[in-house]
Short mmCIF file of C-alpha atoms in Angstrom, two decimals:
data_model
loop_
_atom_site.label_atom_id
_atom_site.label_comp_id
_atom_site.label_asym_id
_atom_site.label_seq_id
_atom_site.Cartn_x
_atom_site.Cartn_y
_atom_site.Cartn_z
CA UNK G 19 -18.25 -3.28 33.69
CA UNK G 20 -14.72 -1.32 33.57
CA UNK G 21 -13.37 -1.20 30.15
CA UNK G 22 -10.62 -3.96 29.18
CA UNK G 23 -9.13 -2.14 26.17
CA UNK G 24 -8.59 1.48 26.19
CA UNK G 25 -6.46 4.34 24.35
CA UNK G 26 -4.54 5.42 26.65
CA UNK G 27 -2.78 8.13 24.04
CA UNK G 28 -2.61 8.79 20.41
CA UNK G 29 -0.27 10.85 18.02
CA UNK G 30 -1.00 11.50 14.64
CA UNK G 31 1.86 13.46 13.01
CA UNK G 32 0.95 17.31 11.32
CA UNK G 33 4.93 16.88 10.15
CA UNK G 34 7.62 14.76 10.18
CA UNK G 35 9.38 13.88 13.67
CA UNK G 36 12.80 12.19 14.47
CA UNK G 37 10.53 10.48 17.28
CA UNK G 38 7.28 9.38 19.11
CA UNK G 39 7.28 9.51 22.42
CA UNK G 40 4.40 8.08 25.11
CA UNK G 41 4.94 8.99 28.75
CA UNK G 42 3.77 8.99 31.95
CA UNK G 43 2.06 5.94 31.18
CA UNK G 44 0.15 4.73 33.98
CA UNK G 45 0.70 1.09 36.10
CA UNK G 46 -3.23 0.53 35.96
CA UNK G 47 -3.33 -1.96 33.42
CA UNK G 48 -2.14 -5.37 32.47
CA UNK G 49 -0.68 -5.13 29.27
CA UNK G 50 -0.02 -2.34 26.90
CA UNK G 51 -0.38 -2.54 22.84
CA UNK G 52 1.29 -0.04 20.33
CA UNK G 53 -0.27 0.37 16.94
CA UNK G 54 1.25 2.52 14.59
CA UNK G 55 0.63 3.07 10.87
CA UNK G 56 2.48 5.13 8.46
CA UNK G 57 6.15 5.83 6.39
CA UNK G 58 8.73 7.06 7.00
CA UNK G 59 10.77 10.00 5.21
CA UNK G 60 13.26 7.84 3.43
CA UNK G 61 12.83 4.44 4.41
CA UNK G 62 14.51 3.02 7.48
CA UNK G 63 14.43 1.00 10.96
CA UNK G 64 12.53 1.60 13.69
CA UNK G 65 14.01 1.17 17.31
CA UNK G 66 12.62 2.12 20.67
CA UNK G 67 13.79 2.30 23.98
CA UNK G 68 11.60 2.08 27.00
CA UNK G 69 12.36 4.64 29.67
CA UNK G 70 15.21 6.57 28.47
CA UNK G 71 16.97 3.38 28.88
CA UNK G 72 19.66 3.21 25.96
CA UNK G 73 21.77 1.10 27.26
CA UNK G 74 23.29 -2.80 26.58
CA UNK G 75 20.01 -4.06 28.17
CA UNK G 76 17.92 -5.80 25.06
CA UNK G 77 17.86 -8.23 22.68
CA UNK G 78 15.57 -9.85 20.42
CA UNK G 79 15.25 -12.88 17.99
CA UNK G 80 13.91 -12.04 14.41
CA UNK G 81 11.58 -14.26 12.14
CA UNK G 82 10.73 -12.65 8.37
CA UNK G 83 9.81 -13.42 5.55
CA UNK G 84 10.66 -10.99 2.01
CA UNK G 85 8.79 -13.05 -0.40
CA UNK G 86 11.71 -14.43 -1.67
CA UNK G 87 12.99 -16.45 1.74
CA UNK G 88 12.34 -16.84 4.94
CA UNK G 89 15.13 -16.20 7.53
CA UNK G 90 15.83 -16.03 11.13
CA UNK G 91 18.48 -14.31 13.34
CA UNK G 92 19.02 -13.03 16.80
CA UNK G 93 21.11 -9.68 18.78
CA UNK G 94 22.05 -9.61 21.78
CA UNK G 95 23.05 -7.01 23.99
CA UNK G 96 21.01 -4.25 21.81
CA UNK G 97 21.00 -0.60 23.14
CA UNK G 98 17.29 -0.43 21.74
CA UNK G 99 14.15 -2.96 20.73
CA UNK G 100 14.27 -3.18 16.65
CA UNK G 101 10.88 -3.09 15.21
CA UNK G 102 11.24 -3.25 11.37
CA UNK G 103 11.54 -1.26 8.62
CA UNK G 104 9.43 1.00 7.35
CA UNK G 105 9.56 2.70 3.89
CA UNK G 106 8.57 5.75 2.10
CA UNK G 107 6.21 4.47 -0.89
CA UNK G 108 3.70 3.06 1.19
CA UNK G 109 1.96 2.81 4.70
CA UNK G 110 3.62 -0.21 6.64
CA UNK G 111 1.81 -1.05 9.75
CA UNK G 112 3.81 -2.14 13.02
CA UNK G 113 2.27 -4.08 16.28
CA UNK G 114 3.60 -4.20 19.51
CA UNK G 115 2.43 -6.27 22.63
CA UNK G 116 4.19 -5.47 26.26
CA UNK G 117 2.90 -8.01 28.49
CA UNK G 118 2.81 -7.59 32.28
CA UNK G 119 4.59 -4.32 31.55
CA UNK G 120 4.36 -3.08 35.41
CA UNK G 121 5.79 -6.21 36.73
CA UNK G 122 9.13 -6.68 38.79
CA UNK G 123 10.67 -9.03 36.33
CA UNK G 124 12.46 -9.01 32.91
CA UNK G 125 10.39 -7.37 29.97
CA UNK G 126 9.00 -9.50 26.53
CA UNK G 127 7.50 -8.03 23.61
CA UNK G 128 6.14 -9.13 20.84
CA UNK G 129 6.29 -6.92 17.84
CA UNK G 130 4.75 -7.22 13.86
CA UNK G 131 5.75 -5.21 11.06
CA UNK G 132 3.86 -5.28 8.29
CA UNK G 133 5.67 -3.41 5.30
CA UNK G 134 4.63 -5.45 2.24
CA UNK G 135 5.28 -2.09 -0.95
CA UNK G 136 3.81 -3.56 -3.77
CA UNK G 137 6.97 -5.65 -4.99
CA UNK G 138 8.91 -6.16 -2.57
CA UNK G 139 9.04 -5.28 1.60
CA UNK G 140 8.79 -8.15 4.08
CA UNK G 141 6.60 -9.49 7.12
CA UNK G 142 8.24 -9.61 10.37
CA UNK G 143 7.71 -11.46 13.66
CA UNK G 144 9.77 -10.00 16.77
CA UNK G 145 10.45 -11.40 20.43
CA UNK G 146 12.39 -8.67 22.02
CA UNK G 147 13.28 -8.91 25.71
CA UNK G 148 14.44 -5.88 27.92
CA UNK G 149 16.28 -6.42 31.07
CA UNK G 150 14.81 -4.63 33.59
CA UNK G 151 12.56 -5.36 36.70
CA UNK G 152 11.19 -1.54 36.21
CA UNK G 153 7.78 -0.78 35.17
CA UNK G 154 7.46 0.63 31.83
CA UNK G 155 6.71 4.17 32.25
CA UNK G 156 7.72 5.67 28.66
CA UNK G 157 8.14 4.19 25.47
CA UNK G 158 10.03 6.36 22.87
CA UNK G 159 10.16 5.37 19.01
CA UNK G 160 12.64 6.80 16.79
CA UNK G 161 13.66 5.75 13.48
CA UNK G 162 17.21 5.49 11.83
CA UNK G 163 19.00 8.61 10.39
CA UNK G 164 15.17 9.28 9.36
CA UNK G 165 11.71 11.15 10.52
CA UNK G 166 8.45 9.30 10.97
CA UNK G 167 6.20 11.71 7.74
CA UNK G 168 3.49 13.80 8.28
CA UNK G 169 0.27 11.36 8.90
CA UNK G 170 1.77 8.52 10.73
CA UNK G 171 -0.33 7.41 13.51
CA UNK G 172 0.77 6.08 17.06
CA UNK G 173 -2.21 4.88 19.33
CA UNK G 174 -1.02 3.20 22.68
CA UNK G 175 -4.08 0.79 24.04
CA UNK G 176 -4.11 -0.03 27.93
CA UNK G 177 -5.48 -3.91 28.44
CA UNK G 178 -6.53 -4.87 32.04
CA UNK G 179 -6.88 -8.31 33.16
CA UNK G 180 -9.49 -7.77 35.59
CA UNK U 10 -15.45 6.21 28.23
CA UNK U 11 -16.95 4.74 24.68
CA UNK U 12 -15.99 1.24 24.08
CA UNK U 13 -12.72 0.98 22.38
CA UNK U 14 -13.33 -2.84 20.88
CA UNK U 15 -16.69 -3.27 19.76
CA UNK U 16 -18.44 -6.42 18.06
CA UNK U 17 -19.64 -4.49 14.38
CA UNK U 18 -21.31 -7.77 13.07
CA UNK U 19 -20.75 -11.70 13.48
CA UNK U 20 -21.97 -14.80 11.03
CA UNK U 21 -21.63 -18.76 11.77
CA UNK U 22 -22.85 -20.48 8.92
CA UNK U 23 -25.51 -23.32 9.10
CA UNK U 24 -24.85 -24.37 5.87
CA UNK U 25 -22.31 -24.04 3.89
CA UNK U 26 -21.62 -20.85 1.73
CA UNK U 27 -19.35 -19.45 -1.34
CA UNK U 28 -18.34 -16.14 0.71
CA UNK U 29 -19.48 -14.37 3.77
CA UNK U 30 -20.16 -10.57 3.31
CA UNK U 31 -19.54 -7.78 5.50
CA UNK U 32 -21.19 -4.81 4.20
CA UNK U 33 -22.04 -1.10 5.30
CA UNK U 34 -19.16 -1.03 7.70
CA UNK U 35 -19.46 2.49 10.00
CA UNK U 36 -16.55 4.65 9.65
CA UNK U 37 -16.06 5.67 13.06
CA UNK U 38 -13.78 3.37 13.85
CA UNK U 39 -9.79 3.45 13.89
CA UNK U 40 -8.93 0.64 12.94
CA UNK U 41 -10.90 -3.39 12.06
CA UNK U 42 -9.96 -6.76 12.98
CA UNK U 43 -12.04 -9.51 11.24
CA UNK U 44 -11.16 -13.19 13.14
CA UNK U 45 -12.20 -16.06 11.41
CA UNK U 46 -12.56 -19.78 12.03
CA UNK U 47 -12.94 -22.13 8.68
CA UNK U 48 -12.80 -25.34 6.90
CA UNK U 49 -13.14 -25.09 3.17
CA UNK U 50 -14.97 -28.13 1.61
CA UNK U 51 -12.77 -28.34 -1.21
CA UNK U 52 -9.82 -30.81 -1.39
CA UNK U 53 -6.80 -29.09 -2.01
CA UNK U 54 -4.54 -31.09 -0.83
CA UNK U 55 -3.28 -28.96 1.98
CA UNK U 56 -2.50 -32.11 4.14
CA UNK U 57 0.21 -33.28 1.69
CA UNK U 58 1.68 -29.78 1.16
CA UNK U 59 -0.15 -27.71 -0.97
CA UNK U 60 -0.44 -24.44 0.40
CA UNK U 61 -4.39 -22.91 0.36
CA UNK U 62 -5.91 -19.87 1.70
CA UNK U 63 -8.51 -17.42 1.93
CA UNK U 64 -8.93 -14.32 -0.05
CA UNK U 65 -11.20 -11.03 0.21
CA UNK U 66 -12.13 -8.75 -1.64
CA UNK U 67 -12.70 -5.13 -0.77
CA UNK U 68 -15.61 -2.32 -1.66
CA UNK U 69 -16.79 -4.70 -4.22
CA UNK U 70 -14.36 -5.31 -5.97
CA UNK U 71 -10.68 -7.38 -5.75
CA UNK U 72 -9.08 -4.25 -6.16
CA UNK U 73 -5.28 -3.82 -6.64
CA UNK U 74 -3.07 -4.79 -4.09
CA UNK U 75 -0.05 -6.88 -2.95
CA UNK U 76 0.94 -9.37 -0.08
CA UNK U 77 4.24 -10.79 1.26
CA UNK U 78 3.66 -14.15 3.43
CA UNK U 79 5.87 -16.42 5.62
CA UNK U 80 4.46 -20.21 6.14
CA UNK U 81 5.69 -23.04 8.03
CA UNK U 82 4.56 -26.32 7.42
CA UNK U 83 5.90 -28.36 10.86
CA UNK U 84 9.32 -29.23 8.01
CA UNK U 85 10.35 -25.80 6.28
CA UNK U 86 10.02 -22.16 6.33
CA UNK U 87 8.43 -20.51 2.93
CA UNK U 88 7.93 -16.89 2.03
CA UNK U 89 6.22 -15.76 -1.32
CA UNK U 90 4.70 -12.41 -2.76
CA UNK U 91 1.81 -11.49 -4.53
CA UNK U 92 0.48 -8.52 -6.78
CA UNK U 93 -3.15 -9.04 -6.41
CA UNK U 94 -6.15 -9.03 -4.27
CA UNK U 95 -6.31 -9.52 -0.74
CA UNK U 96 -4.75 -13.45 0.61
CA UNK U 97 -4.35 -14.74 3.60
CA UNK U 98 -2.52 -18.05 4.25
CA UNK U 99 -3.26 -20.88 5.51
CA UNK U 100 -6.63 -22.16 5.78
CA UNK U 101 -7.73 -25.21 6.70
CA UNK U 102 -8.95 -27.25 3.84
CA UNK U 103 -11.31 -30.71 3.06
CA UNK U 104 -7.98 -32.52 3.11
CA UNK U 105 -6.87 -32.03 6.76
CA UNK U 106 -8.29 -33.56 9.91
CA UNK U 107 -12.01 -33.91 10.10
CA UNK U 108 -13.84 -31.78 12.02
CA UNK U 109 -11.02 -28.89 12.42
CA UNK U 110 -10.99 -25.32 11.10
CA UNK U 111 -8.11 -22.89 10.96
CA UNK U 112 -8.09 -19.41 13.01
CA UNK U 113 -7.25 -16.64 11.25
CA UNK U 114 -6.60 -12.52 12.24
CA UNK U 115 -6.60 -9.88 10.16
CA UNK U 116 -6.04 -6.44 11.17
CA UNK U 117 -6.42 -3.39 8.62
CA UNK U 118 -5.31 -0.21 10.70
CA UNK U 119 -6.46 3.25 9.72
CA UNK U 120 -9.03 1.93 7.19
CA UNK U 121 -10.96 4.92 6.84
CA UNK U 122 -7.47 6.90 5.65
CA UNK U 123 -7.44 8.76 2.69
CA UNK U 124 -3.97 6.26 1.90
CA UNK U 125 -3.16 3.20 0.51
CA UNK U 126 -4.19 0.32 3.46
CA UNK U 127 -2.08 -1.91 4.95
CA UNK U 128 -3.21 -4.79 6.84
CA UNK U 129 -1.46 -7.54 8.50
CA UNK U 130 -2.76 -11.68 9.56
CA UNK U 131 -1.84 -14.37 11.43
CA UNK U 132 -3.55 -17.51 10.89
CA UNK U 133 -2.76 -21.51 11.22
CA UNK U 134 -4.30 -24.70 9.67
CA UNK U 135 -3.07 -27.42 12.26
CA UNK U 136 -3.87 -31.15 11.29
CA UNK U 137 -3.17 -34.31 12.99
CA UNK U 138 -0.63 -35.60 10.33
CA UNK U 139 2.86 -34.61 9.03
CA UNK U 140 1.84 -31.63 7.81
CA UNK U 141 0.32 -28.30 9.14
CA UNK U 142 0.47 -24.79 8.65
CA UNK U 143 1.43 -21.88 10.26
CA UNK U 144 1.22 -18.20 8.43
CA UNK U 145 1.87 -14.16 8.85
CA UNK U 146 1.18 -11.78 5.88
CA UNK U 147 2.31 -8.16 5.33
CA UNK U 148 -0.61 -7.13 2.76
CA UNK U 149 -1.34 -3.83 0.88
CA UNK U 150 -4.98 -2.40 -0.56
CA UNK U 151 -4.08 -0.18 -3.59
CA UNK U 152 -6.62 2.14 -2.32
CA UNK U 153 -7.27 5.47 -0.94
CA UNK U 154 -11.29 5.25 -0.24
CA UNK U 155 -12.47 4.21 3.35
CA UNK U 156 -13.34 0.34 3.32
CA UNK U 157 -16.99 -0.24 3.60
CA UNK U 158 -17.46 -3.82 2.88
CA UNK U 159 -15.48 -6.81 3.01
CA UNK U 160 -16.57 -10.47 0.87
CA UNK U 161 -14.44 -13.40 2.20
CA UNK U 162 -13.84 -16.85 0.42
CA UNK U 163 -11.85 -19.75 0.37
CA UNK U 164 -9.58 -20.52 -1.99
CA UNK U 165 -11.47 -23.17 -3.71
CA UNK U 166 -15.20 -24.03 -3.02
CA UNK U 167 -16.93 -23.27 -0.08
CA UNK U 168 -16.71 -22.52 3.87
CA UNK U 169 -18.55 -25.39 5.41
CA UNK U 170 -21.62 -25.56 8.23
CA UNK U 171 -19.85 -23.80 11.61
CA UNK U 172 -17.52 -21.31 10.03
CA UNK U 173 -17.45 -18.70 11.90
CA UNK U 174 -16.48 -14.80 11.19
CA UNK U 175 -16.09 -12.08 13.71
CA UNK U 176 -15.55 -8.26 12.76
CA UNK U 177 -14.55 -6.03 15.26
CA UNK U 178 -13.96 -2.28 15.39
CA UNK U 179 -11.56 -0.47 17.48
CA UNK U 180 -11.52 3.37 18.57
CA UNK U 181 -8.39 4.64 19.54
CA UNK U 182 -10.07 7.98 21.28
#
C-alpha cells in the first residue's frame, strides 16, 4: 500500500536563523502538515508566506486563550499568515494543516500554537486564508525582528488521499 | 520508505479501570500522539457546568509542569492556567448523555529531546443538553529525559467498559 503520511523535509537548526524555508515541494499529495518545535531568540511572532508571496493577499481569524481570558479577533488584508508567538524560556510547539494545497482555488489553513511557559503564554487556534488559485510550492517561516535558536525543529509531512 | 505513523500500542477496556498505562515507549520516534475516547463513571457534574478532565502522568511520576486551556461550553468562552501535572480538558463525565464518550488528541512533539516538552490537545465532551464542552491546551513537561511511559486517568473515578486509547508514533525521516 503507498504511504499516506510522509516527511517530505525536515530542518533542525545547528544555529539560530532569521528563517525556515521548505521548497520545491512537490503537487503529489493531498494535504501538507508543518510541525515545528522550539524558541525563539527573544521571544516573538511567527509569520509565513507561501511562495514568495508577500503581498495584501491573507487574512486570518484568531481564537486564544492566555489563562486569564479567552479572546477572538480577525486581519484582513495581511502581507503574511500569523502563527503565534513563540518565546525564549521554553519550547512552544506550532501546527499547521494546508488542505488541498495543489488545488486551483483560494488557500485555508489551520494553524496551533502551543506556547504555554510555565506562568503565563497562551493556546492559539488559527484559520488563515491565502488568496491564491496557485499551488503551494514553498512555504517560508520567519519570525519578527528575531531568529528561530539553535535546536528548533521544522518537519513538513505530505498526506495523500488516495 | 519506513512508515511515518505507526500504531505503538492500543487498549479498549472491558471493564472499567482507574488509569490506562502506556509503558516502555521506543524512542525512535519523532514525535507521539495518544487519541482517546472516554466516559468517566464519576458524577461531576459536567452537564450543569462543572468543568472535568483527564490528567497523565509521565515516567512515573506527575512531574512538574504547566498548562494553559481555552473551553467553550455551547454559552461562554473560558481560559485558565495551571502549574502542575499534565491536564487535558474536557472529558466526558457520568453526568452527561448516556452512552457518549469525549475524543480527545494529544500531541507531544520531540519527546525524546533532551528539553523541556511541550505538548498540545484538542478534545470535546458533547452532550445532548444545554451544556457541552469544547477544549485546546498549550501544556509543558518540566522535563529534559525522553518520555517512556505515559498513565492516564480521569479526573475523578474511573474510565468505564469501551474506553478506548490509541498511541501512535510518528517519524519525521
Amino acid at each position: 500500500m503507498p504511504a499516506t503520511y510522509e516527511p517530505i523535509a525536515t530542518t533542525t537548526l545547528s544555529s539560530a536563523a532569521s528563517s525556515i524555508t521548505f521548497s520545491s515541494i512537490p503537487a503529489t499529495y493531498t494535504d501538507l502538515r508543518v510541525v515545528m518545535v522550539g524558541t525563539a531568540t527573544n521571544g516573538s511572532v511567527i509569520l509565513f508566506n507561501y511562495n514568495s508571496d508577500t503581498a495584501n493577499n491573507y487574512s486570518r481569524i484568531l481564537l486564544q486563550g492566555t489563562g486569564v481570558a479567552a479572546s477572538s479577533s480577525f486581519q484582513s488584508n495581511s502581507n503574511g499568515n500569523y502563527a503565534g508567538t513563540w518565546y525564549s524560556s521554553y519550547p512552544c510547539f506550532t501546527t499547521i494543516d494546508l488542505m488541498s494545497y495543489a488545488g486551483s482555488t483560494y488557500k485555508t489553513n489551520l494553524i496551533t500554537t502551543n506556547a504555554d511557559i510555565n506562568g503565563s503564554g497562551n493556546v492559539r487556534y488559527i484559520v488563515g486564508l491565502w488568496r491564491s488559485t496557485s499551488a503551494i510550492n514553498s512555504i517560508t517561516f520567519s519570525i519578527d525582528s528575531d531568529t528561530f535558536a539553535t535546536g528548533t525543529t521544522a518537519t513538513l509531512y505530505g498526506i495523500k488521499s488516495a | 520508505m519506513a512508515t511515518t505513523y505507526t500504531l505503538i500500542s492500543s487498549n479498549t477496556l472491558s471493564s472499567s479501570a482507574a488509569s490506562v498505562t502506556f509503558s516502555s515507549i521506543p524512542s525512535t520516534y519523532t514525535d507521539l500522539v495518544l487519541r482517546v475516547s472516554t466516559r468517566s463513571d464519576s458524577n461531576d457534574g459536567g452537564s450543569t457546568g462543572s468543568l472535568t478532565g483527564l490528567y497523565f502522568y509521565v515516567n512515573g511520576g506527575a512531574g512538574t509542569g504547566s498548562g494553559t486551556r481555552l473551553t467553550g461550553n455551547g454559552a461562554t468562552t473560558s481560559s485558565a492556567r495551571w502549574t502542575d501535572y499534565g491536564k487535558i480538558f474536557p472529558q466526558t463525565d457520568a453526568s452527561m448523555t448516556s452512552n457518549t464518550f469525549g475524543s480527545a488528541e494529544i500531541y507531544i512533539p520531540s519527546y525524546t529531546a533532551s528539553q523541556n516538552k511541550p505538548y498540545g490537545s484538542f478534545s470535546v465532551a458533547e452532550n445532548n443538553a444545554t451544556t457541552g464542552y469544547v477544549g485546546v491546551n498549550a501544556g509543558l513537561y518540566s522535563s529534559t529525559a525522553a518520555i517512556s511511559s505515559l498513565v492516564i486517568y480521569p479526573w475523578n473515578g474511573n474510565f468505564v467498559s469501551g474506553s478506548s486509547f490509541y498511541l501512535y508514533g510518528i517519524k519525521n525521516s
